Every structure is written in C-alpha cells, then in structure tokens.
mmCIF file of C-alpha atoms in Angstrom:
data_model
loop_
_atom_site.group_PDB
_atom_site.id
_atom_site.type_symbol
_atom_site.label_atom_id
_atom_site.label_comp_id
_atom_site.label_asym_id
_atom_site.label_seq_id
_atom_site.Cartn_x
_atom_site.Cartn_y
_atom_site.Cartn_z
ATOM 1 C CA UNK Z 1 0.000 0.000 0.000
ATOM 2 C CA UNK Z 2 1.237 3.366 -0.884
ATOM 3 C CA UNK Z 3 1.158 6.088 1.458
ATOM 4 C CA UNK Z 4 -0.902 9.352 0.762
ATOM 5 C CA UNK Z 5 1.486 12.269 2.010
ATOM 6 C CA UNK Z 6 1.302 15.637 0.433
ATOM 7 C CA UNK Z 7 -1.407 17.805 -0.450
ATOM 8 C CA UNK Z 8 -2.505 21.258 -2.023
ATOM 9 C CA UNK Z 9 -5.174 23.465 -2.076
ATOM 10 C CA UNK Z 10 -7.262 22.948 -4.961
ATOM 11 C CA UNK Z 11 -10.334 24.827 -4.473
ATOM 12 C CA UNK Z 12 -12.723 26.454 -2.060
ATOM 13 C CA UNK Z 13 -15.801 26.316 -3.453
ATOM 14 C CA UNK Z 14 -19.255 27.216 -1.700
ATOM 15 C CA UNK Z 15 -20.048 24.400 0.575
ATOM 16 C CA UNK Z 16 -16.634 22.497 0.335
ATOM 17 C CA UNK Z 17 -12.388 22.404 -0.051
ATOM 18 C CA UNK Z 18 -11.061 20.211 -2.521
ATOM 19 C CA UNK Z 19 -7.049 19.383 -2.241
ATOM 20 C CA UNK Z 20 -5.256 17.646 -4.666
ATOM 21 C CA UNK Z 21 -3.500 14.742 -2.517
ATOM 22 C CA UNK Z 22 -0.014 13.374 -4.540
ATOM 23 C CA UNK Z 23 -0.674 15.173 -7.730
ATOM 24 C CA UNK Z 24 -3.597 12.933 -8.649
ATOM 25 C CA UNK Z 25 -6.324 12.062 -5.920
ATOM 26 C CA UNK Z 26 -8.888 14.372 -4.570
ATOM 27 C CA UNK Z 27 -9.985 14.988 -1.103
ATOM 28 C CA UNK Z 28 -13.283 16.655 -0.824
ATOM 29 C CA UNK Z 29 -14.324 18.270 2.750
ATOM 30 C CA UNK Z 30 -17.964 18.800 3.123
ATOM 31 C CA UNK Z 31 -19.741 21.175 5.375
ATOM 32 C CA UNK Z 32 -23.229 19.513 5.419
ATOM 33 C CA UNK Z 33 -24.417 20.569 8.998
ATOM 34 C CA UNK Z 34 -22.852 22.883 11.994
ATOM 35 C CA UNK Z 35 -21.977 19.379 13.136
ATOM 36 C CA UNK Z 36 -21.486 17.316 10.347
ATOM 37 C CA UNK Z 37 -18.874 17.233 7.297
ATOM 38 C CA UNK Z 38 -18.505 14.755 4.916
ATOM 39 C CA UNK Z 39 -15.118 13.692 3.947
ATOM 40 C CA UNK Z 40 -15.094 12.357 0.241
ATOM 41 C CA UNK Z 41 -11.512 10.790 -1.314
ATOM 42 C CA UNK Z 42 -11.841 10.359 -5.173
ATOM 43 C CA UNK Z 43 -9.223 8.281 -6.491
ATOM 44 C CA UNK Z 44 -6.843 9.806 -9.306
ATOM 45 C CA UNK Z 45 -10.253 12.067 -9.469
ATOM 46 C CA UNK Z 46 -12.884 9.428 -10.013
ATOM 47 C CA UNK Z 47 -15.327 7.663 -7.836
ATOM 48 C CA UNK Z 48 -15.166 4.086 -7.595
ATOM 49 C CA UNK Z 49 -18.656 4.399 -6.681
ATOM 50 C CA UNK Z 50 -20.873 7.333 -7.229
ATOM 51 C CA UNK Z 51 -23.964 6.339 -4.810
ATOM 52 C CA UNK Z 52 -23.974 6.382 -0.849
ATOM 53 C CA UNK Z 53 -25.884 4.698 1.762
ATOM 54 C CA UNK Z 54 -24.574 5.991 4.268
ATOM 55 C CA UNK Z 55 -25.513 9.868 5.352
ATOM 56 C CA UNK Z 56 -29.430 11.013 4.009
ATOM 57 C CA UNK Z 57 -30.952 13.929 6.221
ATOM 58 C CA UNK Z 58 -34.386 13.798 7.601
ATOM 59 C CA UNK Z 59 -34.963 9.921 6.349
ATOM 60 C CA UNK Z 60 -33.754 6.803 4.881
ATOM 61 C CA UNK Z 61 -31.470 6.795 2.039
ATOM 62 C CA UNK Z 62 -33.479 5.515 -0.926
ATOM 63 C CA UNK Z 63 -32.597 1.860 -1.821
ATOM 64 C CA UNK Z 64 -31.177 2.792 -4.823
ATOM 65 C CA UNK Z 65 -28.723 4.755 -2.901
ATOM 66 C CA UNK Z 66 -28.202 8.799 -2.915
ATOM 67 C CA UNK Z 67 -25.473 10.417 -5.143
ATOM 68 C CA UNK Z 68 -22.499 11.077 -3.411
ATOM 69 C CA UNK Z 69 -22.583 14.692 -4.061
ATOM 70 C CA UNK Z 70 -25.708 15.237 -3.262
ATOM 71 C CA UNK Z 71 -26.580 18.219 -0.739
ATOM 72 C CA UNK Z 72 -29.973 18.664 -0.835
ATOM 73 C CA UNK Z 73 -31.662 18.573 2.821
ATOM 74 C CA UNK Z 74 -28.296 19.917 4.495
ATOM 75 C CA UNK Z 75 -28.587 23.516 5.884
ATOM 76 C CA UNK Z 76 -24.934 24.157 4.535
ATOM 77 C CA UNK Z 77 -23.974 26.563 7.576
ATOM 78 C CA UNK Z 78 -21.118 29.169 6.896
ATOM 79 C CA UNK Z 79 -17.592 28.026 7.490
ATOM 80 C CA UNK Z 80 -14.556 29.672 8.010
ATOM 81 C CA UNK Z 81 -10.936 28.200 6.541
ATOM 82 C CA UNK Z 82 -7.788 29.404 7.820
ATOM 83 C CA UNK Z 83 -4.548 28.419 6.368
ATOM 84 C CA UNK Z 84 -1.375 28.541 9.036
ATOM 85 C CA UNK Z 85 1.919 26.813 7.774
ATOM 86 C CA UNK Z 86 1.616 23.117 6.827
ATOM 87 C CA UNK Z 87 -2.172 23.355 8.307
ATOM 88 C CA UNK Z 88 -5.405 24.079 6.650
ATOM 89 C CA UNK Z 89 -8.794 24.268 9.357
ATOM 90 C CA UNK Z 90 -12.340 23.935 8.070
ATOM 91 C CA UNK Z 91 -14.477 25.045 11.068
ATOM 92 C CA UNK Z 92 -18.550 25.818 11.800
ATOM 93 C CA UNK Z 93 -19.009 26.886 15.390
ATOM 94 C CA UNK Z 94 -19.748 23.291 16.334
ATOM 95 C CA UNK Z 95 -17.000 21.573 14.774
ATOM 96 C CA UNK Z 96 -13.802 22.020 12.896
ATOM 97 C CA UNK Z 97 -11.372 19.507 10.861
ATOM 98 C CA UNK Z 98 -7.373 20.593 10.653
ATOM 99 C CA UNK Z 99 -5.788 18.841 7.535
ATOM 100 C CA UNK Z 100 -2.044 18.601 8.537
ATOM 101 C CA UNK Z 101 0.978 18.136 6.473
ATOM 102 C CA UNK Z 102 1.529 15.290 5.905
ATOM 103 C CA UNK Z 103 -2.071 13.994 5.471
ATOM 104 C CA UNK Z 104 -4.160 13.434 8.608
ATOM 105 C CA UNK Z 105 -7.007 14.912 9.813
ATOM 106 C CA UNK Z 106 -7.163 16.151 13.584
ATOM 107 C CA UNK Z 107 -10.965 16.797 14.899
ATOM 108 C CA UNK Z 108 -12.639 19.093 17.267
ATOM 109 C CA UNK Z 109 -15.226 19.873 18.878
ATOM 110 C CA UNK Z 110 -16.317 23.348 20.712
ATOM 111 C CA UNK Z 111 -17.642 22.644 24.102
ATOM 112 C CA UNK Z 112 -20.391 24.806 25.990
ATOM 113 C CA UNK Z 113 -17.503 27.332 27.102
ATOM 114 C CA UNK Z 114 -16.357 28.099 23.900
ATOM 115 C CA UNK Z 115 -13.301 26.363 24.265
ATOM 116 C CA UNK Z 116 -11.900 23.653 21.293
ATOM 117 C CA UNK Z 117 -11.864 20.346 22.925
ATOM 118 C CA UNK Z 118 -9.799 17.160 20.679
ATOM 119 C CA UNK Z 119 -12.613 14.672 19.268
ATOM 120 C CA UNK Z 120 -10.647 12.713 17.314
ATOM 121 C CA UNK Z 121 -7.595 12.080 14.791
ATOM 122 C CA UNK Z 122 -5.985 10.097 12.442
ATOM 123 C CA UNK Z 123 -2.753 8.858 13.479
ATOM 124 C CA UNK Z 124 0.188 11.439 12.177
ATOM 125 C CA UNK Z 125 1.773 8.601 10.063
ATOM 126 C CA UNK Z 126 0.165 6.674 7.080
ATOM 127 C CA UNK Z 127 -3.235 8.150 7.486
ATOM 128 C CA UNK Z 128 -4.217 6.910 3.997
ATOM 129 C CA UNK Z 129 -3.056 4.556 1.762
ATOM 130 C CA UNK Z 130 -3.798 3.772 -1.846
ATOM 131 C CA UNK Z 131 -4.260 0.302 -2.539
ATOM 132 C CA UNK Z 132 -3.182 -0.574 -6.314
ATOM 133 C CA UNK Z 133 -6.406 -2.207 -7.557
ATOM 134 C CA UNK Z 134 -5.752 -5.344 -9.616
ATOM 135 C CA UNK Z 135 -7.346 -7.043 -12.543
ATOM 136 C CA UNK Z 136 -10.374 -8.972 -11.081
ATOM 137 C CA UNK Z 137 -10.612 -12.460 -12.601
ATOM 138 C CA UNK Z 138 -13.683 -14.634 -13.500
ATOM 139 C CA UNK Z 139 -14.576 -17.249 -10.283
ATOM 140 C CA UNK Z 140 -14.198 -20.026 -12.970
ATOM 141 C CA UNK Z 141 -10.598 -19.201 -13.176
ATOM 142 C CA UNK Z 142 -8.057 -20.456 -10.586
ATOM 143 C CA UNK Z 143 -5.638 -18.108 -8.321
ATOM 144 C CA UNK Z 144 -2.194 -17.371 -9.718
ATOM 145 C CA UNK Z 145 0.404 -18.613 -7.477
#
C-alpha cells in the first residue's frame, strides 16, 4: 500500500475544499451541517462508486442509494478556513477539521464554554493509503500462485 502524504489546495468552493493529494487524488471536505462534514476521497479524481448509503438527512437513504454529491436537505452553515503553515482548518461553530501536512485529519469539537476540545484524529503517520487495484478475474478461473 502506498502512502498518501502531500497535499494542495485545490479549491474552495461554496459548501466544500477540494485538495489535490499526490498530484492525482482528490480529497473533498464537506460542510453539510454545523456538526457534520462529509469527507469524500476520489481516487486519481474518479469515484469508484458514485452512490452512498450511508448519510441522508431527515430519512432513509433511498434503496437505490443517494449520489455522493448530493446536498440537498443539508442547511450548509457558513464556514470559516484558515490556512497557518503546513495546516489548513475547516471550522462551523460546532465543529472544525485541521488537515495537517503530511495527510491526517485532527478533529474538534467546541464545548459549551467556547473552548476547542480534541474529538478525534488520524494517526500522524500513514493516514491513507492507496491500494493498487488489480485485474479482477472470473470465479471459474483459478488463483495465480
């Protein structure tokens, strides 16, 4: 598995940050709620898959799945992004992501003083990885050894 490391600021758009992670992926950071993000990695650009079943507001995702893009339903609060050294910080005033150099995401929360308090992290070291996908094979056909 190859390590993801280094990354760049792509984008801001309106509701999300894209960075370009090793000069071909792209990490998408979503501010659906003042609570909620969605974090979206699109390998060498592409989904593998472009349906979710895993975040729907107000109800059920639809069997058929929802696409991955999707924001309808989300109130899409205001966010602020500041950029300090190796760091880059998406926050609402419930929550905020730092992206850190290389790539791992640190998590906060703001607790009923005001005050930042850690939620959770990746670990500093081989946050990501990039598995190389291989050539599936027909179930009639035997392993290579």
């Amino acid at each position: 598995m190859k390590t993801l490391k280094h990354w760049s600021l792509h984008q801001q758009l309106e509701h999300h940050v894209e960075l370009t992670v090793d000069g071909q992926h792209t990490l998408c950071l979503y501010v659906l709620e003042e609570n909620l993000f969605r974090v979206l990695l699109k390998r060498q650009g592409q989904l593998a898959l472009d349906r979710t079943w895993s975040i729907a507001p107000q109800q059920d995702v639809p069997w058929e799945g929802r696409a991955r893009d999707d924001l309808s339903g989300f109130s899409l609060p205001a966010r602020q992004l500041t950029r300090e050294g190796d760091t880059l910080t998406i926050a609402t005033r419930q929550l905020r992501v730092t992206v850190h150099q290389p790539l791992w995401l640190e998590w906060s929360y703001r607790d009923e003083a005001g005050e930042w308090q850690p939620l959770a992290n990746d670990r500093p070291t081989s946050a990501y990885g990039e598995c190389p996908r291989r050539r599936r094979r027909p179930l009639s056909e035997p392993p290579q050894r």
